Amino acid sequence: MLGVGPRTLQWIAAGAVVTTLGVLIKYVGWTWLLAGYSDSSSSVPEEVVRDIAGNTVLRIGTALLTVGVLAAVTTLPAYIDAVLAGVIVLAVARLIYRLNTWSPSQAT
């Protein structure tokens, strides 16, 4: 049953916004959206930040869009909010870890 309720619209809208931000970070170079990585004070080059952070934000946006589409076509379990929140926390923790442990020898 196709139902576009307010919760579905929230997931889709959030996914669209986050995906758009991911595209802007990765492909347009809007690293100023990331605190501490937009100037020369960071030892991580801008192209590395664009790649790592852009991919992470794109993944989160895609997950939000997917949940929104699933909410439109089926009834989601009540625990999906907690699961998605956990996934986002893990993705952001991984992003922070990768940016803080990056070294020039990792460049390919």
Short mmCIF file of N, CA and C in Angstrom, two decimals, residues 27-62:
data_model
loop_
_atom_site.label_atom_id
_atom_site.label_comp_id
_atom_site.label_asym_id
_atom_site.label_seq_id
_atom_site.Cartn_x
_atom_site.Cartn_y
_atom_site.Cartn_z
N TYR A 27 31.74 16.94 -4.81
CA TYR A 27 31.96 17.34 -6.20
C TYR A 27 32.17 18.84 -6.40
N VAL A 28 31.62 19.66 -5.50
CA VAL A 28 31.77 21.11 -5.65
C VAL A 28 32.87 21.66 -4.75
N GLY A 29 33.22 20.91 -3.71
CA GLY A 29 34.32 21.33 -2.84
C GLY A 29 33.90 22.21 -1.69
N TRP A 30 32.69 22.08 -1.24
CA TRP A 30 32.22 22.89 -0.12
C TRP A 30 32.70 22.30 1.21
N THR A 31 34.00 22.24 1.38
CA THR A 31 34.53 21.69 2.63
C THR A 31 34.36 22.66 3.80
N TRP A 32 33.97 23.88 3.52
CA TRP A 32 33.71 24.82 4.61
C TRP A 32 32.53 24.36 5.45
N LEU A 33 31.73 23.42 4.94
CA LEU A 33 30.64 22.85 5.73
C LEU A 33 31.15 21.98 6.87
N LEU A 34 32.41 21.57 6.78
CA LEU A 34 33.02 20.72 7.80
C LEU A 34 33.94 21.57 8.67
N ALA A 35 33.66 21.64 9.93
CA ALA A 35 34.44 22.47 10.84
C ALA A 35 35.88 21.99 10.91
N GLY A 36 36.81 22.90 10.68
CA GLY A 36 38.23 22.59 10.84
C GLY A 36 38.92 22.07 9.60
N TYR A 37 38.19 21.82 8.53
CA TYR A 37 38.82 21.26 7.33
C TYR A 37 38.71 22.18 6.12
N SER A 38 38.35 23.42 6.34
CA SER A 38 38.19 24.32 5.21
C SER A 38 39.37 25.26 5.02
N ASP A 39 40.31 25.24 5.94
CA ASP A 39 41.44 26.16 5.81
C ASP A 39 42.74 25.36 5.83
N SER A 40 43.83 26.07 5.84
CA SER A 40 45.14 25.43 5.78
C SER A 40 45.63 24.92 7.14
N SER A 41 44.83 25.06 8.19
CA SER A 41 45.27 24.60 9.51
C SER A 41 45.22 23.08 9.63
N SER A 42 44.53 22.41 8.74
CA SER A 42 44.44 20.96 8.78
C SER A 42 45.57 20.34 7.97
N SER A 43 46.09 19.23 8.45
CA SER A 43 47.16 18.55 7.73
C SER A 43 46.61 17.65 6.61
N VAL A 44 45.30 17.49 6.57
CA VAL A 44 44.68 16.65 5.56
C VAL A 44 44.36 17.52 4.34
N PRO A 45 44.83 17.12 3.15
CA PRO A 45 44.55 17.91 1.94
C PRO A 45 43.05 17.98 1.65
N GLU A 46 42.66 19.06 1.01
CA GLU A 46 41.24 19.28 0.74
C GLU A 46 40.63 18.18 -0.12
N GLU A 47 41.37 17.67 -1.10
CA GLU A 47 40.79 16.62 -1.95
C GLU A 47 40.52 15.34 -1.17
N VAL A 48 41.32 15.06 -0.15
CA VAL A 48 41.09 13.89 0.69
C VAL A 48 39.83 14.10 1.55
N VAL A 49 39.71 15.29 2.11
CA VAL A 49 38.53 15.61 2.92
C VAL A 49 37.28 15.55 2.05
N ARG A 50 37.38 16.08 0.84
CA ARG A 50 36.23 16.05 -0.08
C ARG A 50 35.82 14.61 -0.35
N ASP A 51 36.78 13.75 -0.60
CA ASP A 51 36.47 12.37 -0.93
C ASP A 51 35.89 11.61 0.26
N ILE A 52 36.58 11.66 1.40
CA ILE A 52 36.16 10.88 2.57
C ILE A 52 34.83 11.41 3.12
N ALA A 53 34.76 12.72 3.37
CA ALA A 53 33.55 13.29 3.96
C ALA A 53 32.38 13.27 2.97
N GLY A 54 32.66 13.56 1.72
CA GLY A 54 31.60 13.54 0.72
C GLY A 54 30.97 12.17 0.59
N ASN A 55 31.81 11.13 0.56
CA ASN A 55 31.27 9.76 0.48
C ASN A 55 30.43 9.42 1.70
N THR A 56 30.90 9.81 2.87
CA THR A 56 30.14 9.51 4.09
C THR A 56 28.79 10.20 4.09
N VAL A 57 28.77 11.46 3.74
CA VAL A 57 27.51 12.21 3.73
C VAL A 57 26.57 11.67 2.64
N LEU A 58 27.13 11.29 1.51
CA LEU A 58 26.30 10.68 0.46
C LEU A 58 25.70 9.36 0.93
N ARG A 59 26.46 8.56 1.64
CA ARG A 59 25.94 7.28 2.15
C ARG A 59 24.80 7.50 3.14
N ILE A 60 24.97 8.47 4.02
CA ILE A 60 23.92 8.77 5.00
C ILE A 60 22.67 9.28 4.28
N GLY A 61 22.84 10.16 3.32
CA GLY A 61 21.69 10.67 2.57
C GLY A 61 20.97 9.58 1.80
N THR A 62 21.74 8.67 1.21
CA THR A 62 21.13 7.56 0.50
C THR A 62 20.36 6.65 1.45
#
